[in-house]
Amino acid sequence: MSGTQTIPPRSGTAFVVEKGQRLTVIDPEGGQVSDLLAFSQADPREVISNGRTFDYEETIKLTTGNRLWSNRSNPMLEIVEDSCGTHDFLLTPCSEATFRHFYADKPIHRGCFGNLAEALAPYGIEPDAIPTAFNAFMNVPVEQDSGRLQVLPPPTEPGDRIVLEALMDCVIGLTACSAYDSCGGTFKPIDYSIA
């Protein structure tokens, strides 16, 4: 794969990133979230883990220099560049159930979960294996006293990016998020490249 690829609004894709390669995820228009999943290519039962990542990195505010860890306590990806600095690793990919729960007055969409399930199926990854995603550019502030979560529009400007170096051969799932709140009520593409 060469050059920049585009994920159309409210869709997703999957691909392999080999150890040592760098995946760049770009918000070309600003204000768009991208759900990212990683699975070990050698054994897709080894999968990105928010709990292990928070534990080993000792923070929920992940940015340049932080690594994303697997459920087997192996580092999978390292953030080597981050022009945004705001990402979420607490919330699960949006799904049909998400739309029924939060957006009952709007058309149901299969969401990032459905898009990821379809994209990952050729790699032998079943829907029940989909974990909490690393939600690039997603703005989820946590109130200090109550612990209450908010979902606010992303702070990204056009061209903001995050660059992740693969620390093992990974199957990556990547979306242009479909949820209204996550993207400020608009839906835009996500660009990515591998080098």
mmCIF file of C-alpha atoms in Angstrom:
data_model
loop_
_atom_site.group_PDB
_atom_site.id
_atom_site.type_symbol
_atom_site.label_atom_id
_atom_site.label_comp_id
_atom_site.label_asym_id
_atom_site.label_seq_id
_atom_site.Cartn_x
_atom_site.Cartn_y
_atom_site.Cartn_z
ATOM 1 C CA MET A 1 0.000 0.000 0.000
ATOM 2 C CA SER A 2 1.469 3.342 -0.985
ATOM 3 C CA GLY A 3 0.273 6.888 -0.692
ATOM 4 C CA THR A 4 -2.581 8.248 1.349
ATOM 5 C CA GLN A 5 -5.808 6.261 1.528
ATOM 6 C CA THR A 6 -9.211 7.724 2.417
ATOM 7 C CA ILE A 7 -11.866 6.132 4.614
ATOM 8 C CA PRO A 8 -15.226 7.588 3.541
ATOM 9 C CA PRO A 9 -17.519 9.034 6.231
ATOM 10 C CA ARG A 10 -19.212 6.452 8.489
ATOM 11 C CA SER A 11 -17.194 3.516 7.165
ATOM 12 C CA GLY A 12 -14.146 1.449 8.072
ATOM 13 C CA THR A 13 -11.309 -0.689 6.765
ATOM 14 C CA ALA A 14 -8.681 -3.179 7.919
ATOM 15 C CA PHE A 15 -5.099 -3.853 6.831
ATOM 16 C CA VAL A 16 -1.749 -5.169 8.043
ATOM 17 C CA VAL A 17 0.998 -2.955 9.444
ATOM 18 C CA GLU A 18 4.318 -4.749 9.855
ATOM 19 C CA LYS A 19 6.720 -4.308 12.763
ATOM 20 C CA GLY A 20 8.728 -1.112 12.260
ATOM 21 C CA GLN A 21 6.240 0.476 9.872
ATOM 22 C CA ARG A 22 4.503 3.704 10.790
ATOM 23 C CA LEU A 23 0.773 4.252 10.478
ATOM 24 C CA THR A 24 -0.296 7.879 10.107
ATOM 25 C CA VAL A 25 -3.954 8.664 10.823
ATOM 26 C CA ILE A 26 -5.016 12.090 9.552
ATOM 27 C CA ASP A 27 -8.135 14.175 10.144
ATOM 28 C CA PRO A 28 -8.163 15.967 6.768
ATOM 29 C CA GLU A 29 -11.067 18.336 7.450
ATOM 30 C CA GLY A 30 -10.965 18.619 11.254
ATOM 31 C CA GLY A 31 -13.572 17.541 13.783
ATOM 32 C CA GLN A 32 -13.614 13.794 12.979
ATOM 33 C CA VAL A 33 -12.921 10.773 15.214
ATOM 34 C CA SER A 34 -11.253 7.550 14.056
ATOM 35 C CA ASP A 35 -11.651 4.284 15.998
ATOM 36 C CA LEU A 36 -8.454 2.203 15.884
ATOM 37 C CA LEU A 37 -8.077 -1.474 16.779
ATOM 38 C CA ALA A 38 -4.942 -3.628 16.693
ATOM 39 C CA PHE A 39 -4.624 -7.417 16.716
ATOM 40 C CA SER A 40 -1.456 -9.499 16.557
ATOM 41 C CA GLN A 41 -1.133 -10.851 13.031
ATOM 42 C CA ALA A 42 0.458 -14.004 14.448
ATOM 43 C CA ASP A 43 -2.462 -14.666 16.804
ATOM 44 C CA PRO A 44 -5.500 -12.348 16.643
ATOM 45 C CA ARG A 45 -6.531 -13.436 20.132
ATOM 46 C CA GLU A 46 -3.809 -11.009 21.225
ATOM 47 C CA VAL A 47 -5.525 -7.653 21.006
ATOM 48 C CA ILE A 48 -5.117 -4.026 22.035
ATOM 49 C CA SER A 49 -6.120 -3.479 25.675
ATOM 50 C CA ASN A 50 -7.086 -0.195 27.290
ATOM 51 C CA GLY A 51 -6.715 -1.677 30.780
ATOM 52 C CA ARG A 52 -3.160 -2.913 30.219
ATOM 53 C CA THR A 53 -2.279 0.358 28.495
ATOM 54 C CA PHE A 54 -3.575 2.540 31.341
ATOM 55 C CA ASP A 55 -1.789 0.306 33.854
ATOM 56 C CA TYR A 56 1.624 0.272 32.187
ATOM 57 C CA GLU A 57 1.587 3.841 30.878
ATOM 58 C CA GLU A 58 0.145 5.152 34.198
ATOM 59 C CA THR A 59 -2.121 7.648 32.435
ATOM 60 C CA ILE A 60 -5.380 7.851 30.520
ATOM 61 C CA LYS A 61 -4.092 10.842 28.504
ATOM 62 C CA LEU A 62 -2.092 9.057 25.842
ATOM 63 C CA THR A 63 0.137 10.997 23.444
ATOM 64 C CA THR A 64 3.652 11.101 21.983
ATOM 65 C CA GLY A 65 5.943 8.608 23.731
ATOM 66 C CA ASN A 66 3.149 6.413 25.071
ATOM 67 C CA ARG A 67 2.709 2.818 23.936
ATOM 68 C CA LEU A 68 -0.514 0.895 23.383
ATOM 69 C CA TRP A 69 -0.348 -2.551 25.005
ATOM 70 C CA SER A 70 -2.004 -5.899 24.337
ATOM 71 C CA ASN A 71 -4.064 -8.121 26.603
ATOM 72 C CA ARG A 72 -0.903 -10.268 26.885
ATOM 73 C CA SER A 73 1.151 -7.342 28.208
ATOM 74 C CA ASN A 74 3.122 -6.809 25.013
ATOM 75 C CA PRO A 75 3.546 -3.345 23.480
ATOM 76 C CA MET A 76 1.808 -3.208 20.099
ATOM 77 C CA LEU A 77 2.073 0.406 18.919
ATOM 78 C CA GLU A 78 4.017 3.481 20.009
ATOM 79 C CA ILE A 79 2.768 7.009 19.455
ATOM 80 C CA VAL A 80 5.702 8.783 17.813
ATOM 81 C CA GLU A 81 3.936 11.964 16.677
ATOM 82 C CA ASP A 82 0.711 13.598 17.810
ATOM 83 C CA SER A 83 -0.407 17.037 16.679
ATOM 84 C CA CYS A 84 -3.736 16.820 18.517
ATOM 85 C CA GLY A 85 -3.018 15.354 21.967
ATOM 86 C CA THR A 86 -6.683 14.512 22.627
ATOM 87 C CA HIS A 87 -7.778 10.889 22.282
ATOM 88 C CA ASP A 88 -10.086 8.474 24.111
ATOM 89 C CA PHE A 89 -9.432 4.894 25.216
ATOM 90 C CA LEU A 90 -12.427 4.540 27.553
ATOM 91 C CA LEU A 91 -15.410 4.131 25.232
ATOM 92 C CA THR A 92 -16.303 1.160 23.068
ATOM 93 C CA PRO A 93 -16.981 1.506 19.324
ATOM 94 C CA CYS A 94 -20.434 2.894 18.557
ATOM 95 C CA SER A 95 -22.938 0.293 17.375
ATOM 96 C CA GLU A 96 -26.588 -0.168 16.469
ATOM 97 C CA ALA A 97 -27.253 -0.442 20.211
ATOM 98 C CA THR A 98 -25.456 2.860 20.784
ATOM 99 C CA PHE A 99 -27.754 4.569 18.293
ATOM 100 C CA ARG A 100 -30.861 3.076 19.907
ATOM 101 C CA HIS A 101 -29.663 4.203 23.348
ATOM 102 C CA PHE A 102 -28.412 7.721 22.628
ATOM 103 C CA TYR A 103 -30.001 8.713 19.316
ATOM 104 C CA ALA A 104 -33.496 7.232 19.427
ATOM 105 C CA ASP A 105 -34.832 10.069 17.248
ATOM 106 C CA LYS A 106 -32.277 9.473 14.476
ATOM 107 C CA PRO A 107 -31.819 6.691 11.902
ATOM 108 C CA ILE A 108 -30.121 3.571 13.242
ATOM 109 C CA HIS A 109 -26.599 3.009 11.898
ATOM 110 C CA ARG A 110 -24.386 -0.039 12.390
ATOM 111 C CA GLY A 111 -21.703 2.313 13.647
ATOM 112 C CA CYS A 112 -17.990 1.704 14.006
ATOM 113 C CA PHE A 113 -18.619 -1.708 15.551
ATOM 114 C CA GLY A 114 -20.466 -2.944 12.474
ATOM 115 C CA ASN A 115 -17.952 -1.363 10.129
ATOM 116 C CA LEU A 116 -15.029 -2.924 12.021
ATOM 117 C CA ALA A 117 -16.717 -6.345 12.186
ATOM 118 C CA GLU A 118 -17.143 -6.375 8.411
ATOM 119 C CA ALA A 119 -13.609 -5.125 7.715
ATOM 120 C CA LEU A 120 -11.945 -7.566 10.141
ATOM 121 C CA ALA A 121 -13.902 -10.678 9.117
ATOM 122 C CA PRO A 122 -11.457 -11.607 6.299
ATOM 123 C CA TYR A 123 -8.713 -11.793 8.957
ATOM 124 C CA GLY A 124 -10.688 -14.351 10.990
ATOM 125 C CA ILE A 125 -11.652 -11.819 13.670
ATOM 126 C CA GLU A 126 -15.218 -12.270 14.903
ATOM 127 C CA PRO A 127 -17.423 -9.489 16.328
ATOM 128 C CA ASP A 128 -17.142 -10.778 19.901
ATOM 129 C CA ALA A 129 -13.365 -10.297 19.695
ATOM 130 C CA ILE A 130 -13.683 -6.545 19.115
ATOM 131 C CA PRO A 131 -12.411 -4.695 22.219
ATOM 132 C CA THR A 132 -12.556 -1.079 23.324
ATOM 133 C CA ALA A 133 -10.994 0.990 20.556
ATOM 134 C CA PHE A 134 -8.312 3.639 20.771
ATOM 135 C CA ASN A 135 -10.469 6.525 19.582
ATOM 136 C CA ALA A 136 -8.088 8.909 17.860
ATOM 137 C CA PHE A 137 -9.054 12.577 18.193
ATOM 138 C CA MET A 138 -12.093 11.787 20.396
ATOM 139 C CA ASN A 139 -12.758 14.348 23.133
ATOM 140 C CA VAL A 140 -14.034 12.646 26.306
ATOM 141 C CA PRO A 141 -13.361 14.836 29.349
ATOM 142 C CA VAL A 142 -13.819 13.222 32.770
ATOM 143 C CA GLU A 143 -15.193 15.413 35.564
ATOM 144 C CA GLN A 144 -12.729 15.349 38.431
ATOM 145 C CA ASP A 145 -15.218 15.081 41.308
ATOM 146 C CA SER A 146 -18.047 12.944 39.907
ATOM 147 C CA GLY A 147 -16.094 10.934 37.329
ATOM 148 C CA ARG A 148 -18.880 11.701 34.859
ATOM 149 C CA LEU A 149 -17.965 11.435 31.179
ATOM 150 C CA GLN A 150 -18.854 13.867 28.419
ATOM 151 C CA VAL A 151 -18.485 13.416 24.689
ATOM 152 C CA LEU A 152 -17.594 16.713 23.046
ATOM 153 C CA PRO A 153 -16.621 17.573 19.459
ATOM 154 C CA PRO A 154 -13.008 16.787 18.560
ATOM 155 C CA PRO A 155 -10.579 19.705 18.899
ATOM 156 C CA THR A 156 -8.779 18.804 15.674
ATOM 157 C CA GLU A 157 -7.924 21.227 12.923
ATOM 158 C CA PRO A 158 -7.666 20.138 9.277
ATOM 159 C CA GLY A 159 -4.542 18.030 8.817
ATOM 160 C CA ASP A 160 -4.053 17.052 12.448
ATOM 161 C CA ARG A 161 -2.459 13.630 12.716
ATOM 162 C CA ILE A 162 -1.252 10.872 14.960
ATOM 163 C CA VAL A 163 1.619 8.604 13.923
ATOM 164 C CA LEU A 164 1.988 5.141 15.470
ATOM 165 C CA GLU A 165 4.957 2.811 14.992
ATOM 166 C CA ALA A 166 4.139 -0.904 14.982
ATOM 167 C CA LEU A 167 6.069 -2.857 17.611
ATOM 168 C CA MET A 168 4.783 -6.171 16.208
ATOM 169 C CA ASP A 169 3.056 -7.249 13.016
ATOM 170 C CA CYS A 170 -0.519 -6.020 13.470
ATOM 171 C CA VAL A 171 -3.891 -6.299 11.825
ATOM 172 C CA ILE A 172 -5.356 -2.809 12.145
ATOM 173 C CA GLY A 173 -9.021 -1.865 12.038
ATOM 174 C CA LEU A 174 -9.689 1.823 11.368
ATOM 175 C CA THR A 175 -12.855 3.882 10.926
ATOM 176 C CA ALA A 176 -14.259 7.292 10.211
ATOM 177 C CA CYS A 177 -16.598 7.367 13.216
ATOM 178 C CA SER A 178 -20.364 7.311 12.773
ATOM 179 C CA ALA A 179 -21.669 8.685 16.089
ATOM 180 C CA TYR A 180 -23.241 12.147 16.210
ATOM 181 C CA ASP A 181 -21.761 13.377 19.499
ATOM 182 C CA SER A 182 -18.263 12.060 18.772
ATOM 183 C CA CYS A 183 -18.011 14.137 15.604
ATOM 184 C CA GLY A 184 -19.986 17.220 16.583
ATOM 185 C CA GLY A 185 -22.970 16.110 14.517
ATOM 186 C CA THR A 186 -21.074 15.979 11.228
ATOM 187 C CA PHE A 187 -19.460 13.069 9.417
ATOM 188 C CA LYS A 188 -16.207 13.442 7.538
ATOM 189 C CA PRO A 189 -13.520 11.190 6.064
ATOM 190 C CA ILE A 190 -10.327 9.966 7.696
ATOM 191 C CA ASP A 191 -7.061 9.623 5.775
ATOM 192 C CA TYR A 192 -4.235 7.221 6.579
ATOM 193 C CA SER A 193 -0.899 6.114 5.207
ATOM 194 C CA ILE A 194 1.675 3.425 5.987
ATOM 195 C CA ALA A 195 5.406 3.939 5.593
#
